[in-house]
Structures are given as structure tokens and as C-alpha cells.
mmCIF file of C-alpha atoms in Angstrom:
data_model
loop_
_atom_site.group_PDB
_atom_site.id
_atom_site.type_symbol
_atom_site.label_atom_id
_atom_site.label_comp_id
_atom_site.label_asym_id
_atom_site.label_seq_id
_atom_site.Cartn_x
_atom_site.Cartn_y
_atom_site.Cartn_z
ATOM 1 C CA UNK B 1 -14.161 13.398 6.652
ATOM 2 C CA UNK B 2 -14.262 12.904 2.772
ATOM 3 C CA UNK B 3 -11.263 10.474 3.077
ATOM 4 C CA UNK B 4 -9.188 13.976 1.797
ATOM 5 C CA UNK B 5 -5.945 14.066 2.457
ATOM 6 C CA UNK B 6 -3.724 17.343 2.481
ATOM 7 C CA UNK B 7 -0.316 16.270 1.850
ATOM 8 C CA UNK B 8 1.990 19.005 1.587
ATOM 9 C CA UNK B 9 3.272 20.196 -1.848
ATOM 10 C CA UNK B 10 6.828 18.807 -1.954
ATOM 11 C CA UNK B 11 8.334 18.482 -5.223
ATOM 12 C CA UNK B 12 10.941 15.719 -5.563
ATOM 13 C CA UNK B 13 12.262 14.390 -9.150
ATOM 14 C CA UNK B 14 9.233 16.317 -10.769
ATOM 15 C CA UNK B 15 6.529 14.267 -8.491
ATOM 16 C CA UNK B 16 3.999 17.179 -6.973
ATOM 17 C CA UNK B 17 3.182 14.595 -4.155
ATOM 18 C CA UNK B 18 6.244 12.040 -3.452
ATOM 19 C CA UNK B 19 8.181 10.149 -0.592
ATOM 20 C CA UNK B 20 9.524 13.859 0.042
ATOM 21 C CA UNK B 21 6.273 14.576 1.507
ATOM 22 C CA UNK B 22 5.782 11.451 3.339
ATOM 23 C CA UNK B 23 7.599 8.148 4.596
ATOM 24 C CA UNK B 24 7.409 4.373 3.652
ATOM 25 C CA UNK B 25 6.549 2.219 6.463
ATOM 26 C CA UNK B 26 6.993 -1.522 6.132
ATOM 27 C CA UNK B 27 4.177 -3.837 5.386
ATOM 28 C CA UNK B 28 4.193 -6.008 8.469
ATOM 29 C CA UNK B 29 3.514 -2.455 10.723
ATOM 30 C CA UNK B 30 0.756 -1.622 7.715
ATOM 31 C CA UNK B 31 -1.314 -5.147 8.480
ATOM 32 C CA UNK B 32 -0.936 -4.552 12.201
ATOM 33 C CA UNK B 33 -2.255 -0.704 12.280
ATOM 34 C CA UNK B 34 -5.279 -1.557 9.315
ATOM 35 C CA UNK B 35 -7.020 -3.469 11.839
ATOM 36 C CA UNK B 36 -6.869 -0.651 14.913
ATOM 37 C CA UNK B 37 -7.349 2.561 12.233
ATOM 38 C CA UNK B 38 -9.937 4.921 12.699
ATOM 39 C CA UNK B 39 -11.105 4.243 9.023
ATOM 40 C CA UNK B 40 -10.049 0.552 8.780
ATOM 41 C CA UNK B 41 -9.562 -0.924 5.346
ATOM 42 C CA UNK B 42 -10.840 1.745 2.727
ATOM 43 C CA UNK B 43 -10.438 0.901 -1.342
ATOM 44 C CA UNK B 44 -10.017 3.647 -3.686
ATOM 45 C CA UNK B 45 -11.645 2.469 -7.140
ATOM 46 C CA UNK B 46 -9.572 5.100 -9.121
ATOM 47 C CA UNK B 47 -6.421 3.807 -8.014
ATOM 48 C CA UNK B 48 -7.230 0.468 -7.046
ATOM 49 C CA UNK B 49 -5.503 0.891 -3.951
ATOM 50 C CA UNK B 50 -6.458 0.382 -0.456
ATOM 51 C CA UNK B 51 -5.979 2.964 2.239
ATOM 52 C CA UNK B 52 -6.974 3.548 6.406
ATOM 53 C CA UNK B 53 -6.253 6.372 8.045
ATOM 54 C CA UNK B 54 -4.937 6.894 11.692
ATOM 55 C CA UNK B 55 -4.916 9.458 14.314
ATOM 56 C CA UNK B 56 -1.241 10.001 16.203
ATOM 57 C CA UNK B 57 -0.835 10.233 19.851
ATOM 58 C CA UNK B 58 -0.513 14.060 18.349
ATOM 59 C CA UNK B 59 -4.019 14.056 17.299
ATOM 60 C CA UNK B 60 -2.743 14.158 13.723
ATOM 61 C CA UNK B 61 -4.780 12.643 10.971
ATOM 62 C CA UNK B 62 -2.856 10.360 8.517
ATOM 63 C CA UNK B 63 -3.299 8.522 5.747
ATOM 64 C CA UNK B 64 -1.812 5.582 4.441
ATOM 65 C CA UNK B 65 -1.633 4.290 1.003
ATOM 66 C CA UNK B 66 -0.547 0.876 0.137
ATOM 67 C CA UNK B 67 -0.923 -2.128 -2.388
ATOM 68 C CA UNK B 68 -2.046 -5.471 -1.014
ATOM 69 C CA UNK B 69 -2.315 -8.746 -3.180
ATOM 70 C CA UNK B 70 -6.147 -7.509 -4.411
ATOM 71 C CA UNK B 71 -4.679 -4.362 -5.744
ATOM 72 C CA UNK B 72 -1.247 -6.065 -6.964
ATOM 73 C CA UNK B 73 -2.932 -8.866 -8.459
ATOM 74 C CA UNK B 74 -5.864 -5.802 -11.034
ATOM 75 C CA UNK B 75 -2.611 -4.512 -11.818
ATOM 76 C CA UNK B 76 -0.656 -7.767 -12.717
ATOM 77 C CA UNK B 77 -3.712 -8.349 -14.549
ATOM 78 C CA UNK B 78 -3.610 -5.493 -16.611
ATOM 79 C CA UNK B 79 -0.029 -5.889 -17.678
ATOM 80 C CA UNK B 80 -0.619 -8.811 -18.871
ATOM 81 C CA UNK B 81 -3.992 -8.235 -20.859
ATOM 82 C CA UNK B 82 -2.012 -5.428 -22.563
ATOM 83 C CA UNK B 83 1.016 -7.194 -23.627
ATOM 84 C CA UNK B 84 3.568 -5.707 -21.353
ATOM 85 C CA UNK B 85 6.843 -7.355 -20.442
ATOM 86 C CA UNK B 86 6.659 -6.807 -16.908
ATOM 87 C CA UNK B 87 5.605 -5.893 -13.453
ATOM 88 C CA UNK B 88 7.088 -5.056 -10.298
ATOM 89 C CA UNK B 89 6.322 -4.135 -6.735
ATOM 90 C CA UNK B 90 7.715 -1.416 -5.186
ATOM 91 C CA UNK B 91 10.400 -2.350 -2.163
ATOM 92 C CA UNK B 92 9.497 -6.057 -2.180
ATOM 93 C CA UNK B 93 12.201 -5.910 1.257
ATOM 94 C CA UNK B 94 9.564 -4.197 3.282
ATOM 95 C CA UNK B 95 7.452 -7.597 3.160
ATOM 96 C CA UNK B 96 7.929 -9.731 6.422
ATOM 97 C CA UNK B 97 10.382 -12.590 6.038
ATOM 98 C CA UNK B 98 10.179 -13.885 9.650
ATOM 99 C CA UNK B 99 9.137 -17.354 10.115
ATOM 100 C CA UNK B 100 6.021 -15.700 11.635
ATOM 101 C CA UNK B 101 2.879 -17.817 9.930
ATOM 102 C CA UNK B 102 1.156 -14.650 8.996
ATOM 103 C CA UNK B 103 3.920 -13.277 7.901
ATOM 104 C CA UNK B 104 4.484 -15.751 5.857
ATOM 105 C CA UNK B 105 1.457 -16.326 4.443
ATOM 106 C CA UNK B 106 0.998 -12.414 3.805
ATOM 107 C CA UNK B 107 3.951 -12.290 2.149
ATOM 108 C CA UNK B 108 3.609 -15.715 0.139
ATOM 109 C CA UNK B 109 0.103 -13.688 -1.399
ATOM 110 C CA UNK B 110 2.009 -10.645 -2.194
ATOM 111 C CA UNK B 111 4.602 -12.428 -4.378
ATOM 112 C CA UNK B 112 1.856 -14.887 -5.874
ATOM 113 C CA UNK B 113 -0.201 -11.846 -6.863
ATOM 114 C CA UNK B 114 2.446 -10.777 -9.428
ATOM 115 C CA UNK B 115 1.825 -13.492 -11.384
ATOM 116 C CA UNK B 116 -2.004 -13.380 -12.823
#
């Protein structure tokens, strides 16, 4: 409720909240859970980020934060409105390379949205 999430307080390289506190999981498993989340696809307009959250066999509440080409593609865009030299995307290898068509296409957007 209020889309809050309490991550604990790990510090790692000087980060309050980091990859200590969490783990990555690879994009293909992040378009497959969106659609069967609790939440399903929620945007955060301060971070221009989506987000869902999930509920473990557990009956813990999770939340998962991720970039898709919308939010790649506002930040590409503000690079390059600012004169920067560059963007990048964080562990472009988590991205699906199987010969999968959605795959493919999902990937295919996520490397075309780097370049506004």
C-alpha cells in the first residue's frame, strides 16, 4: 500500500540502498512476471522508471525496479539535449538474445532507445 518499499539499509561503495541490498534479475524474467504482478506495470515520475511489485510463495512483498525503452529512451533524451557525450544501460547482457520473436523485438527497442 503506498507503493513503499523498505529495503534494508546496506551500505555498499557509499550507496545507502545498492545491489547489496537486493539482486538483479534478467530482463526476459522482468517482462514475464510484469504481466502476473500484484501491481502490474507502475511508473514512477521522479525517476522515470517503471516498477510492479510481487508477492513470493513466502508471502513476501517485493519490488522491482527496472528501465524499459520509455524510461531509456527520457533519459537518452536528456543526454543529448544537454550536450553529454554519452549514455549507457546498465548490464545490456541481461537482455534476451534468443531467437525468441519477443525477445527479439524487446530487446531490438531497448538498444534503439539509446539512440534519441
Amino acid at each position: 500500500q503506498g507503493h513503499v518499499c523498505s529495503l534494508p539499509k546496506v551500505p555498499f561503495r557509499g550507496a545507502p540502498c545498492s545491489d547489496a541490498a537486493g539482486s538483479q534479475v534478467p530482463y526476459a524474467a522482468i517482462m514475464k512476471q510484469v504481466n502476473t504482478s500484484l501491481s502490474g506495470l507502475l511508473w514512477d515520475e521522479v525517476q522515470k522508471a517503471p516498477f510492479y511489485e510481487y508477492k513470493d510463495s513466502d508471502g513476501q512483498f517485493h519490488q522491482v525496479w527496472f528501465d524499459d525503452p520509455h524510461s531509456i529512451s527520457l533519459k537518452a533524451a536528456y543526454v543529448k539535449s544537454r550536450g553529454l557525450r554519452g549514455i549507457g544501460m546498465w548490464n545490456g547482457n541481461s537482455l534476451d538474445y534468443s531467437r525468441d520473436a519477443v525477445a527479439e523485438q524487446q530487446t531490438r527497442a531497448m538498444w534503439q532507445a539509446l539512440t534519441p
